[in-house]
Short mmCIF file of C-alpha atoms in Angstrom, two decimals:
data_model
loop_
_atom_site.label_atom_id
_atom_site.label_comp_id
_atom_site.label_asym_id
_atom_site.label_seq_id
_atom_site.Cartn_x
_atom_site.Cartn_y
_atom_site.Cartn_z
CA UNK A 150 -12.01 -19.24 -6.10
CA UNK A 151 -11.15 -20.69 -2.51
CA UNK A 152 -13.02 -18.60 0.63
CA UNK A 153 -11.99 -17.84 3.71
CA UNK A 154 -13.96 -19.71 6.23
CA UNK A 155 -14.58 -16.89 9.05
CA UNK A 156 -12.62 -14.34 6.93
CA UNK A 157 -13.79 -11.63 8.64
CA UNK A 158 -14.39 -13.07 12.07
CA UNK A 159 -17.89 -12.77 12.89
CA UNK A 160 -17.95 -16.45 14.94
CA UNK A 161 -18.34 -16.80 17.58
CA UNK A 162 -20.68 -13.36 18.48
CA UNK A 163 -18.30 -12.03 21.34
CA UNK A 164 -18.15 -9.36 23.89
CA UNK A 165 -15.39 -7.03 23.55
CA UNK A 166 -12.14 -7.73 23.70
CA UNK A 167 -12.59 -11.73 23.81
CA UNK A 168 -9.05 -13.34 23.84
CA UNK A 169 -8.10 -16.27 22.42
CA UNK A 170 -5.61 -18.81 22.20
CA UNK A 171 -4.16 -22.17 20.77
CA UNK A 172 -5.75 -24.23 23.53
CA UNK A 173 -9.71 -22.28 22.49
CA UNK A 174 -9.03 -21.55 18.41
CA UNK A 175 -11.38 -19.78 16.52
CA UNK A 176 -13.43 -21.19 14.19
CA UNK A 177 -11.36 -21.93 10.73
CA UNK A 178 -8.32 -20.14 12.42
CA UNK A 179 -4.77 -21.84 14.30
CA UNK A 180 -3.46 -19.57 16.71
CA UNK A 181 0.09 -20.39 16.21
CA UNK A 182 1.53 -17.81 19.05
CA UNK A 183 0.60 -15.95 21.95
CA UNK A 184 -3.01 -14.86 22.04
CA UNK A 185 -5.33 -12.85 19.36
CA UNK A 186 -8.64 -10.63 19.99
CA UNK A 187 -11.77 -10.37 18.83
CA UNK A 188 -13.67 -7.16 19.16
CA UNK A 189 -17.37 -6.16 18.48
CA UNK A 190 -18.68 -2.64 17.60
CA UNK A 191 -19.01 -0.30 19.08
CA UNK A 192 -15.35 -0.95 18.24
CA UNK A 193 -15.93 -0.51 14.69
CA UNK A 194 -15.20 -3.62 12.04
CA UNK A 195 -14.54 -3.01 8.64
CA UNK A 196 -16.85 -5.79 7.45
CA UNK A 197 -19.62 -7.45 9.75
CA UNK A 198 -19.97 -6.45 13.45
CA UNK A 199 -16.84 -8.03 14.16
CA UNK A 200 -12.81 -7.70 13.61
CA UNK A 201 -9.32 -9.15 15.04
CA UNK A 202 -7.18 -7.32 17.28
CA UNK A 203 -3.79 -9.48 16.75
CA UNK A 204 -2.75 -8.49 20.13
CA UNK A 205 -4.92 -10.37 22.78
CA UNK A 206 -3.67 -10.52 26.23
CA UNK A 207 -0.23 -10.81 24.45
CA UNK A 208 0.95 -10.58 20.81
CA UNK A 209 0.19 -13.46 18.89
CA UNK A 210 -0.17 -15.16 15.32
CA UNK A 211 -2.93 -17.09 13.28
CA UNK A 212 -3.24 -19.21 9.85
CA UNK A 213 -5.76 -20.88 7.83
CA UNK A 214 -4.87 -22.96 4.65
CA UNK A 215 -6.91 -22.69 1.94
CA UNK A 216 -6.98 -25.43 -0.90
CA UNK A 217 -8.67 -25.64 -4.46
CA UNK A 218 -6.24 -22.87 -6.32
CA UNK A 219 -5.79 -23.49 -9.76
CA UNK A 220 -1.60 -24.47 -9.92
CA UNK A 221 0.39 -21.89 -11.20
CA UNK A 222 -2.57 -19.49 -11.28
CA UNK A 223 -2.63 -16.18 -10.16
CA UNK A 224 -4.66 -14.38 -7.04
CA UNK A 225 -4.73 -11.61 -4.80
CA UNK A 226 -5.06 -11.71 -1.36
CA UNK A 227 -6.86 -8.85 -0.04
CA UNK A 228 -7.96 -7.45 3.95
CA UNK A 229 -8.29 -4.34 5.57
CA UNK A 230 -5.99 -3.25 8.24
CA UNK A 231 -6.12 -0.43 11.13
CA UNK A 232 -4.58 0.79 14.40
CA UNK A 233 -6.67 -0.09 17.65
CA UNK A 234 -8.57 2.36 18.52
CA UNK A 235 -7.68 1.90 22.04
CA UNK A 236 -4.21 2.30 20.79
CA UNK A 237 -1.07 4.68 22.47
CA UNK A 238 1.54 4.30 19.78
CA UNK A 239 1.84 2.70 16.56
CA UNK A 240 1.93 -1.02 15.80
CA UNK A 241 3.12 -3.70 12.96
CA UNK A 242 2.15 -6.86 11.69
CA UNK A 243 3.59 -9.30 8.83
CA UNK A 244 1.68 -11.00 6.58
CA UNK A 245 2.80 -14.50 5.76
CA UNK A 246 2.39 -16.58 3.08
CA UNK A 247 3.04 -20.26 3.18
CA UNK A 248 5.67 -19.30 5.86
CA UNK A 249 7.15 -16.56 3.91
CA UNK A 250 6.85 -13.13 4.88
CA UNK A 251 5.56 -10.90 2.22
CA UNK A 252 4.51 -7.74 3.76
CA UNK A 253 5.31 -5.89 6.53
CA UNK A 254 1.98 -3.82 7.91
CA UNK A 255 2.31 -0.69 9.80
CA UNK A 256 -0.13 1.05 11.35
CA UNK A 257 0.28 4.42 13.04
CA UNK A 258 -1.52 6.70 15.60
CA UNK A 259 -3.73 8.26 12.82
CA UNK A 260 -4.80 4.94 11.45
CA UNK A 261 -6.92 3.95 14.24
CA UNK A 262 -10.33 1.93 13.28
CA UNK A 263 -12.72 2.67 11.53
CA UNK A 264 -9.55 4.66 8.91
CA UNK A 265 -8.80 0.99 7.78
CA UNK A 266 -6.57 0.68 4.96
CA UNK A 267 -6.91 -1.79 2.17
CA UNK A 268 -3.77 -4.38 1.30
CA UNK A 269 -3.86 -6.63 -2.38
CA UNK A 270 -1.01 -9.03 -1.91
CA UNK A 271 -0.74 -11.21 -5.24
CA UNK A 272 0.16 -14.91 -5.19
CA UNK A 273 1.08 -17.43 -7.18
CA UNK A 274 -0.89 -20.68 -6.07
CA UNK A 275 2.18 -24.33 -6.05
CA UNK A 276 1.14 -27.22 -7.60
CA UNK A 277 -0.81 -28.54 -4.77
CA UNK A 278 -3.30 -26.04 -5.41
CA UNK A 279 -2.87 -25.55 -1.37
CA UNK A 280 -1.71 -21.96 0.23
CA UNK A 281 -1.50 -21.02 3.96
CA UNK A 282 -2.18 -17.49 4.94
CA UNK A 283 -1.46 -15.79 8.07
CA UNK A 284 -0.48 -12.95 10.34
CA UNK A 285 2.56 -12.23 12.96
CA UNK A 286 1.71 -9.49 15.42
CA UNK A 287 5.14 -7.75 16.25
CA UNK A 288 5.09 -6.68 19.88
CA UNK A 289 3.42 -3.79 21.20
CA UNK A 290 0.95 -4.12 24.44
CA UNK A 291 -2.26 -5.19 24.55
CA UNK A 292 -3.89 -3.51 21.53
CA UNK A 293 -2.64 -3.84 18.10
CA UNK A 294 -3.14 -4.25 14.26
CA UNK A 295 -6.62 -5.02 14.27
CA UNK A 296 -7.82 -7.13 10.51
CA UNK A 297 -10.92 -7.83 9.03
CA UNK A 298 -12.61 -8.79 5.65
CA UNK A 299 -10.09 -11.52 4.60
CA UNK A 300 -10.83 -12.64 0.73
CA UNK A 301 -9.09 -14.06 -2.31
CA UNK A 302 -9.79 -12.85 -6.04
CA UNK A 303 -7.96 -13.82 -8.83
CA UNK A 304 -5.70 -11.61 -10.43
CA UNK A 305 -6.06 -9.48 -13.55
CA UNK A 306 -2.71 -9.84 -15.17
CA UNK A 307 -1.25 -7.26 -12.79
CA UNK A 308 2.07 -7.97 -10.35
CA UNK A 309 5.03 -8.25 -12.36
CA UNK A 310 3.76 -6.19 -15.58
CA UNK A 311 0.42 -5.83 -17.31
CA UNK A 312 -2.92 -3.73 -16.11
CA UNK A 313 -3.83 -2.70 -12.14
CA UNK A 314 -3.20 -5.07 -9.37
CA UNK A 315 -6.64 -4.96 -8.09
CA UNK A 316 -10.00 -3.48 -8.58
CA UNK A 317 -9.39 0.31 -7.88
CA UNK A 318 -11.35 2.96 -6.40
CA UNK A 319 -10.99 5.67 -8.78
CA UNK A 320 -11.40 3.05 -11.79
CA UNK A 321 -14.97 2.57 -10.27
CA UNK A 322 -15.94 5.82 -12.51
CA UNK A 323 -14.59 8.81 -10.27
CA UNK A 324 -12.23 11.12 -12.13
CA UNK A 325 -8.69 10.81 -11.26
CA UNK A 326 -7.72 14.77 -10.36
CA UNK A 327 -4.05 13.78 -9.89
CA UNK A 328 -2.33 15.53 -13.47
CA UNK A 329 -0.24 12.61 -14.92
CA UNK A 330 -0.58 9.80 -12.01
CA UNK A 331 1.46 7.05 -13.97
CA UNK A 332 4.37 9.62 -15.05
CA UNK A 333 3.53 8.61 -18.56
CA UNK A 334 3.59 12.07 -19.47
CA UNK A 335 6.24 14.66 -20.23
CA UNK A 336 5.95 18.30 -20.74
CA UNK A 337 9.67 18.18 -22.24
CA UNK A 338 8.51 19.20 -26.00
CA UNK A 339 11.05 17.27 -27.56
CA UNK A 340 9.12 14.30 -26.90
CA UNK A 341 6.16 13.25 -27.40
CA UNK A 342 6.06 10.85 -23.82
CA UNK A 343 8.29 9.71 -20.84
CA UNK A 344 8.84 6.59 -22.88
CA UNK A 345 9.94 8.16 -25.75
CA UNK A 346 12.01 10.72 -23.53
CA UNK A 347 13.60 7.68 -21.76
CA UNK A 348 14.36 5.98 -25.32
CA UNK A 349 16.21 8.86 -26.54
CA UNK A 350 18.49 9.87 -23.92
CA UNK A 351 18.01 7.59 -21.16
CA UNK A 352 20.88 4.34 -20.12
CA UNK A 353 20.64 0.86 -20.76
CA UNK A 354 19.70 -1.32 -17.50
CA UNK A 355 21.46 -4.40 -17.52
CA UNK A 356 22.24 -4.53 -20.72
CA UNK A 357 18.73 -3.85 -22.28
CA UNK A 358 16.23 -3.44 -23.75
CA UNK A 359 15.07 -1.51 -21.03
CA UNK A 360 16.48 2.21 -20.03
CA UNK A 361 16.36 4.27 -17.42
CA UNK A 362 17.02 8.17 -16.36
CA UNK A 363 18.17 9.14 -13.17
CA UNK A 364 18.09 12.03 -11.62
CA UNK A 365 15.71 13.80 -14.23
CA UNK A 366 14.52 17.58 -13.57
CA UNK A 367 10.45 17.03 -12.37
CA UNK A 368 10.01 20.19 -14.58
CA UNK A 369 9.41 17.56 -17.33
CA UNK A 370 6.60 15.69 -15.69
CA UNK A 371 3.47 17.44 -15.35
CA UNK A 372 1.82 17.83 -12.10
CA UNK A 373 4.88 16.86 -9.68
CA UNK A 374 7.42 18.29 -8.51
CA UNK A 375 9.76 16.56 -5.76
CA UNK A 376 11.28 17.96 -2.08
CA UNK A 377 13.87 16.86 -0.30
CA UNK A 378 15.50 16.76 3.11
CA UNK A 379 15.58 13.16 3.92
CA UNK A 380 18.60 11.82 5.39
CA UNK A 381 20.36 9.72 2.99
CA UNK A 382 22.50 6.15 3.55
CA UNK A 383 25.08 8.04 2.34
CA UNK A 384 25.57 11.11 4.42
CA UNK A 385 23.89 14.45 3.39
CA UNK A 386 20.15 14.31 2.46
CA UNK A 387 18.06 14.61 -0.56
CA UNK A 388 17.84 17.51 -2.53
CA UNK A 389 14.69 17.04 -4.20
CA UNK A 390 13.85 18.64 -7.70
CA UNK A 391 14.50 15.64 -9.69
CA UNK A 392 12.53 12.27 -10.80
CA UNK A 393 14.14 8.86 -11.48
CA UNK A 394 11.90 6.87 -14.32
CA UNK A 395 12.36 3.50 -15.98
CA UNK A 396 10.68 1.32 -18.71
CA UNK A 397 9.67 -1.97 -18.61
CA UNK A 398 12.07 -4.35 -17.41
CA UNK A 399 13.67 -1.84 -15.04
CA UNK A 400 15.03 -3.39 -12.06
CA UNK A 401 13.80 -6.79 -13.48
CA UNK A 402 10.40 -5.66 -12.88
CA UNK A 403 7.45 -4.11 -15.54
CA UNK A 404 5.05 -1.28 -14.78
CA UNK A 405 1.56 -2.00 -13.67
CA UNK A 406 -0.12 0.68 -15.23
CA UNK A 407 1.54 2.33 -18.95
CA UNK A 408 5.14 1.45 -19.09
CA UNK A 409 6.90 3.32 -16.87
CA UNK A 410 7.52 3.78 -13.57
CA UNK A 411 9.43 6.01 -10.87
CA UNK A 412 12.40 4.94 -8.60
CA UNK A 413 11.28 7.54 -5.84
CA UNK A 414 15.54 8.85 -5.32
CA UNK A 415 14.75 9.65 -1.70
CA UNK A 416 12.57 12.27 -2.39
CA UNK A 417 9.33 13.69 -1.45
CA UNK A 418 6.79 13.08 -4.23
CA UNK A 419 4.34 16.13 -4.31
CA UNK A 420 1.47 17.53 -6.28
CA UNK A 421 -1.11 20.63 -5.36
CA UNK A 422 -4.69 20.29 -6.30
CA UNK A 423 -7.97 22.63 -6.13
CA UNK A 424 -10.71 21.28 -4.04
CA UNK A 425 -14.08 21.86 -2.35
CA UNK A 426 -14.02 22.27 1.57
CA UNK A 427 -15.39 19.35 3.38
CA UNK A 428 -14.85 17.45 0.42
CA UNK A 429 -14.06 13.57 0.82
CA UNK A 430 -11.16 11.89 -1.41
CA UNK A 431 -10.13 8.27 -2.34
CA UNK A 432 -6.42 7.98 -2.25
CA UNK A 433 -4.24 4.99 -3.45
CA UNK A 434 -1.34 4.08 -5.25
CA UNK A 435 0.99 0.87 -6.38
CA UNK A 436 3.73 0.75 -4.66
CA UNK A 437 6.69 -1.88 -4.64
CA UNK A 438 9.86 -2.71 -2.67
CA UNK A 439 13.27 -2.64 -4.53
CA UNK A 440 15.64 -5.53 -3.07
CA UNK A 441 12.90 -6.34 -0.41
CA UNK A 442 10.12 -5.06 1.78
CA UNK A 443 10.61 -1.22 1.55
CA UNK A 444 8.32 1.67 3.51
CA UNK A 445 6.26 4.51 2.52
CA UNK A 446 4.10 6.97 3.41
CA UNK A 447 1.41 8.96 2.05
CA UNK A 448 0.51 12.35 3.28
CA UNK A 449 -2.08 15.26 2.65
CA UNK A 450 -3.27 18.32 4.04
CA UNK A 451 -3.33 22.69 2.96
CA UNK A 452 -0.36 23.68 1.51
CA UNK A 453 3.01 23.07 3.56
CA UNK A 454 0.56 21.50 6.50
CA UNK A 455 0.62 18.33 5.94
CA UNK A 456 -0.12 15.05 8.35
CA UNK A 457 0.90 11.43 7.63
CA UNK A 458 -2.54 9.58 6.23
CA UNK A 459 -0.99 5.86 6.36
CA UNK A 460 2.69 4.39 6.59
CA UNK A 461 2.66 1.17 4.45
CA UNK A 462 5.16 -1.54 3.38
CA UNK A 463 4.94 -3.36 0.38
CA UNK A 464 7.45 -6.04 -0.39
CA UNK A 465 9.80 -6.62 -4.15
CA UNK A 466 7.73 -9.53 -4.83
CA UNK A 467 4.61 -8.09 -6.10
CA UNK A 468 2.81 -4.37 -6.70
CA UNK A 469 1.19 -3.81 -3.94
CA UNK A 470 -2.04 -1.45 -3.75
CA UNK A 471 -2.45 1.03 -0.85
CA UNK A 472 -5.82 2.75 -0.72
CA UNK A 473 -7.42 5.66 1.65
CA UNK A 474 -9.90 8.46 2.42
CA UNK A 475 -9.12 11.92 2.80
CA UNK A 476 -11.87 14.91 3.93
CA UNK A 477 -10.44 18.29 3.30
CA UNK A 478 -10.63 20.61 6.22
CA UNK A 479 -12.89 23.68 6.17
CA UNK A 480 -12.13 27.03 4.48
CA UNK A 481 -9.94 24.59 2.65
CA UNK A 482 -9.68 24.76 -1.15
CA UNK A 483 -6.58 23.86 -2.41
CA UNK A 484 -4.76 20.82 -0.77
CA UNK A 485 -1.22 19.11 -1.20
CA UNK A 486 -0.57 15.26 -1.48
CA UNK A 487 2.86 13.41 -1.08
CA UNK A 488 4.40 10.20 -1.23
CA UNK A 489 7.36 9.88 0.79
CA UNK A 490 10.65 7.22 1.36
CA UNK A 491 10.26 6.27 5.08
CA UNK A 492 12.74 3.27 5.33
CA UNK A 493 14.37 0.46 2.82
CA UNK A 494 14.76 -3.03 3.06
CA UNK A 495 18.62 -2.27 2.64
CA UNK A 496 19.05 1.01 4.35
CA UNK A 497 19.85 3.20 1.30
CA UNK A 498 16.50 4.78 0.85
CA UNK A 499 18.26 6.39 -2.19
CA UNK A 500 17.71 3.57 -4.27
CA UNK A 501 14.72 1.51 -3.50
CA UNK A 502 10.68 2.47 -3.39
CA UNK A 503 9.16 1.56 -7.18
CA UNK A 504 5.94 3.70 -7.17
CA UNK A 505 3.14 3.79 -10.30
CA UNK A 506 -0.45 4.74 -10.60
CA UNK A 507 -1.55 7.43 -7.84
CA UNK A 508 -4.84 8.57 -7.94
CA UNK A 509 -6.51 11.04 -5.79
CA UNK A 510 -10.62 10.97 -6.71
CA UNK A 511 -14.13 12.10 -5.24
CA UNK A 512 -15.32 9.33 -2.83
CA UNK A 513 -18.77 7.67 -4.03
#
């Protein structure tokens, strides 16, 4: 598998806040734009002593091109991303591949380093076996996304159908205290799964073979319930209360994990869970854009007090895994988790945001 050659930017040993440009490049690294930054704990890295601040003394760009992929194979590309921690206001990045842009990455006030947040972007590698990677900062002052621990790993049959995109937290043994993560479930007891519930009464998408329900009371998926409020494209705002759910084929896409998945409708995705004060949580979840590069957000916090953990983008191209930590507050015991619509490629945020697989486990 090709290797980033300073993929986590640990050359050259700097002092803080180091700027760089096209005209002094850093090693295995074309600045493309403006400048970039390289910053050394106490500023904290994800990886190494070291990290990139894509926001030097203005905001900037850098590629490398890796060669040596396997044609037609495929991989994910993988980082960690975080806010600044010098920081005032939120800031976003794209990721590009081979000129495209593939993600959009947001990070906000309460994503500062060291809360980094892990990306898996997968690939498929052209003939030439040759792919160029980089990142667009997009505007801000002189602090911004800051990236680190840049790697490539081939992919597990995940993206557009077929087992997890990447290698999991929660899969790495903890229990997964989310009831019914991958809506495969359904307490409705005239069937015996949301497949089977979708079969029987559900529509034909484009003709078939795949169905779909809209609209679907979340009394007949165990553990969630939906909330509303969110302004809609439309006029009005969501009403919350109901679930949208699809099989296979869906949209023209498959389900990473089972073989369904949830249209989120606009709504707030919610579930309650019993915990231990203090405790500390992995959080993550696949998450894909509809007709392009939609937003999201994941939030937690006691009951009806919640605060925004991360604000991600993931484009329609690929599932796209979004990972975090979570410590539950003192005097705390019972906590509440939710996925919500934040913006859509095409401005109806009533019909966009795939979602699949959340999981909400005991850190290591």
């Amino acid at each position: 598998v090709p290797e980033f050659t300073n993929g986590s930017f640990e050359s050259p040993v700097v002092a803080n806040w180091t700027a760089y440009s096209a005209a002094n490049a850093i090693p295995g690294w074309t600045i493309t734009s403006g400048s970039v930054e390289l910053d050394r704990t106490p500023w904290p890295a994800f990886d190494g002593e070291q990290s990139m601040d894509l926001n030097g003394n203005s905001p900037g760009s850098l590629e490398q091109a890796l060669s040596g992929f396997i044609p037609n194979a495929t991989y994910q590309f993988e980082f960690e991303y975080a806010l600044h921690s010098f920081a005032s206001s939120a800031r976003s990045a794209n990721v590009v591949i081979d000129g495209q842009v593939v993600q959009t990455l947001t990070a906000p006030t309460s994503q500062k380093a060291p809360n980094y947040q892990s990306v898996s972007i997968e690939f498929t590698a052209p003939a030439d076996g040759e792919v160029t990677f980089g990142f667009a900062s997009l505007g801000g002052g002189g602090t911004g996304v800051v990236i680190d621990n840049l790697r490539i790993v081939p992919s597990d049959g995940g993206g557009n159908g077929g087992g997890p995109v990447a290698t999991s937290f929660c899969s790495s043994g903890q229990e997964n205290l989310l009831v019914n993560g991958s809506f495969e479930q359904t307490s409705n007891a005239n069937y015996g799964s949301t497949a089977e519930m979708i079969e029987a009464i559900g529509t034909l998408y484009a003709g078939g073979p795949s169905k779909f329900i809209d609209a679907h009371p979340d009394t007949d998926f165990p553990g969630w319930f939906t909330t509303g409020g969110i302004p809609l494209q439309q006029g009005g705002f969501s009403q919350g209360g109901t679930i949208e759910v699809g099989t296979d084929g869906f949209l023209g896409f498959n389900s990473p994990d089972g073989s369904v998945m949830v249209e989120m409708d606009g709504n707030h995705h919610n579930q309650i869970i019993s915990v231990t004060p203090g405790q500390l949580f992995d959080w993550e979840f696949l998450h894909r854009g509809r007709n392009g590069v939609d937003t999201v957000s994941f939030s937690a916090g006691p009951v009806g007090q919640l605060s925004v953990l991360a604000t991600v983008s993931s484009p329609n191209t690929a599932w796209t895994l979004h990972t975090g930590q979570y410590q539950v507050p003192d005097d705390v015991d019972e906590i509440q988790i939710a996925l919500t619509p934040v913006a859509a490629s095409d401005g109806d945020i009533d019909s966009s945001h795939l979602l699949d697989d959340v999981k909400f486990c005991v850190a290591n």
